[in-house]
Amino acid sequence: MHWFLLIVAIAAEVAGTTFMKLSAGFTKLVPSILLVVCYLVSLSMLNLALKGISVSVAYAIWSGVGTAFVAGIGWALFGEQITAFKAGCIVLIIAGVVGLNLREGSHGKTDSPSPQEVSANITALKEK
């Protein structure tokens, strides 16, 4: 379920970024509204996905896959060039995402501290 939420978050982020381009700097009303809605959906779904996926892995996938898809959309819809350098950089981003996913223990339930543990850690840091 958490992975599905991450996929929805990525799709909404890619759509939001596409609407950002179409909004022409917030000068077009409908794309401007859609970009805000898409980003709200994306961040909400990413937040829910973090209940079961570690933040380093989820954020790397969200941003890396989103970047790759947006580069493809820029090429396909907006005529942007994909140079060899740009393609190489996208491959490096994807390699980083794959590397994080190959790390043992990156899937499933996270070992996130409880809110009480976080609060205790913050209190301890303030006392130092």
CSV table of C-alpha atoms in Angstrom, one decimal:
chain,number,residue,atom,x,y,z
A,1,MET,CA,0.0,0.0,0.0
A,2,HIS,CA,2.8,2.4,0.9
A,3,TRP,CA,4.4,1.8,-2.5
A,4,PHE,CA,1.1,2.5,-4.3
A,5,LEU,CA,0.9,5.8,-2.4
A,6,LEU,CA,4.4,6.7,-3.5
A,7,ILE,CA,3.5,5.9,-7.1
A,8,VAL,CA,0.4,8.3,-6.8
A,9,ALA,CA,2.7,10.9,-5.2
A,10,ILE,CA,5.1,10.7,-8.2
A,11,ALA,CA,2.3,10.9,-10.7
A,12,ALA,CA,0.8,13.9,-9.0
A,13,GLU,CA,4.2,15.6,-8.8
A,14,VAL,CA,4.9,15.0,-12.5
A,15,ALA,CA,1.5,16.3,-13.4
A,16,GLY,CA,1.9,19.3,-11.1
A,17,THR,CA,5.3,20.2,-12.7
A,18,THR,CA,3.7,19.9,-16.2
A,19,PHE,CA,0.9,22.2,-15.1
A,20,MET,CA,3.6,24.6,-13.8
A,21,LYS,CA,5.0,24.9,-17.3
A,22,LEU,CA,1.5,25.3,-18.8
A,23,SER,CA,0.6,28.0,-16.2
A,24,ALA,CA,3.1,30.3,-17.8
A,25,GLY,CA,4.2,31.8,-14.5
A,26,PHE,CA,0.8,31.7,-12.9
A,27,THR,CA,-0.7,33.8,-15.8
A,28,LYS,CA,-3.2,31.0,-16.8
A,29,LEU,CA,-5.8,30.2,-14.2
A,30,VAL,CA,-6.7,26.6,-14.8
A,31,PRO,CA,-3.2,25.2,-15.0
A,32,SER,CA,-2.2,27.3,-12.0
A,33,ILE,CA,-5.0,25.8,-9.9
A,34,LEU,CA,-4.2,22.3,-11.2
A,35,LEU,CA,-0.5,22.6,-10.3
A,36,VAL,CA,-1.4,23.6,-6.7
A,37,VAL,CA,-3.9,20.7,-6.4
A,38,CYS,CA,-1.4,18.2,-7.9
A,39,TYR,CA,1.3,19.3,-5.5
A,40,LEU,CA,-1.0,19.1,-2.5
A,41,VAL,CA,-2.0,15.6,-3.6
A,42,SER,CA,1.6,14.6,-4.2
A,43,LEU,CA,2.9,15.8,-0.8
A,44,SER,CA,0.0,14.3,1.0
A,45,MET,CA,0.6,10.9,-0.7
A,46,LEU,CA,4.3,11.1,-0.1
A,47,ASN,CA,3.6,11.9,3.6
A,48,LEU,CA,1.4,8.8,3.9
A,49,ALA,CA,3.9,6.6,2.0
A,50,LEU,CA,6.5,7.6,4.6
A,51,LYS,CA,4.6,5.5,7.2
A,52,GLY,CA,6.0,2.4,5.6
A,53,ILE,CA,9.0,3.5,3.5
A,54,SER,CA,12.2,5.1,4.8
A,55,VAL,CA,12.4,8.8,4.1
A,56,SER,CA,15.8,8.5,2.2
A,57,VAL,CA,14.4,5.8,-0.1
A,58,ALA,CA,11.0,7.4,-0.7
A,59,TYR,CA,12.3,10.9,-1.3
A,60,ALA,CA,15.0,9.6,-3.6
A,61,ILE,CA,12.5,7.6,-5.7
A,62,TRP,CA,9.9,10.5,-5.6
A,63,SER,CA,12.4,13.1,-6.8
A,64,GLY,CA,14.5,10.9,-9.1
A,65,VAL,CA,11.6,9.2,-10.9
A,66,GLY,CA,9.8,12.5,-11.1
A,67,THR,CA,12.9,14.2,-12.6
A,68,ALA,CA,13.3,11.5,-15.2
A,69,PHE,CA,9.6,11.6,-16.2
A,70,VAL,CA,9.5,15.4,-16.3
A,71,ALA,CA,12.6,15.4,-18.6
A,72,GLY,CA,10.8,13.0,-20.9
A,73,ILE,CA,7.6,15.2,-20.8
A,74,GLY,CA,9.8,18.2,-21.6
A,75,TRP,CA,11.2,16.5,-24.6
A,76,ALA,CA,7.9,14.9,-25.8
A,77,LEU,CA,5.5,17.8,-25.2
A,78,PHE,CA,7.6,21.0,-25.1
A,79,GLY,CA,10.3,20.2,-27.6
A,80,GLU,CA,13.1,20.4,-25.0
A,81,GLN,CA,16.4,18.8,-26.1
A,82,ILE,CA,17.9,15.8,-24.3
A,83,THR,CA,21.6,16.1,-24.7
A,84,ALA,CA,24.0,13.2,-24.0
A,85,PHE,CA,25.0,15.0,-20.8
A,86,LYS,CA,21.4,15.4,-19.6
A,87,ALA,CA,20.7,11.8,-20.4
A,88,GLY,CA,23.8,10.7,-18.5
A,89,CYS,CA,22.8,12.8,-15.5
A,90,ILE,CA,19.3,11.2,-15.5
A,91,VAL,CA,21.0,7.7,-15.7
A,92,LEU,CA,23.0,8.7,-12.6
A,93,ILE,CA,19.9,9.8,-10.7
A,94,ILE,CA,18.2,6.5,-11.5
A,95,ALA,CA,21.4,4.6,-10.5
A,96,GLY,CA,21.3,6.4,-7.2
A,97,VAL,CA,17.6,5.4,-6.6
A,98,VAL,CA,18.4,1.8,-7.5
A,99,GLY,CA,21.4,1.8,-5.2
A,100,LEU,CA,19.3,3.0,-2.3
A,101,ASN,CA,16.7,0.3,-3.0
A,102,LEU,CA,19.3,-2.4,-3.1
A,103,ARG,CA,20.4,-1.5,0.4
A,104,GLU,CA,19.4,-4.2,2.9
A,105,GLY,CA,16.4,-3.2,5.0
A,106,SER,CA,15.2,-0.3,2.8
A,107,HIS,CA,11.8,-1.9,2.2
A,108,GLY,CA,8.9,-2.5,4.5
A,109,LYS,CA,8.4,-1.0,7.9
A,110,THR,CA,10.7,1.8,8.8
A,111,ASP,CA,12.7,2.0,12.0
A,112,SER,CA,11.5,5.5,12.7
A,113,PRO,CA,11.6,6.7,16.3
A,114,SER,CA,8.4,7.3,18.0
A,115,PRO,CA,7.2,10.9,18.6
A,116,GLN,CA,8.2,10.5,22.2
A,117,GLU,CA,11.7,9.5,21.3
A,118,VAL,CA,12.1,12.4,18.9
A,119,SER,CA,10.9,14.8,21.6
A,120,ALA,CA,13.3,13.3,24.1
A,121,ASN,CA,16.2,13.6,21.6
A,122,ILE,CA,15.3,17.3,21.0
A,123,THR,CA,15.1,18.0,24.7
A,124,ALA,CA,18.5,16.3,25.2
A,125,LEU,CA,20.1,18.4,22.4
A,126,LYS,CA,18.7,21.6,23.9
A,127,GLU,CA,20.2,20.8,27.3
A,128,LYS,CA,23.7,20.5,25.8
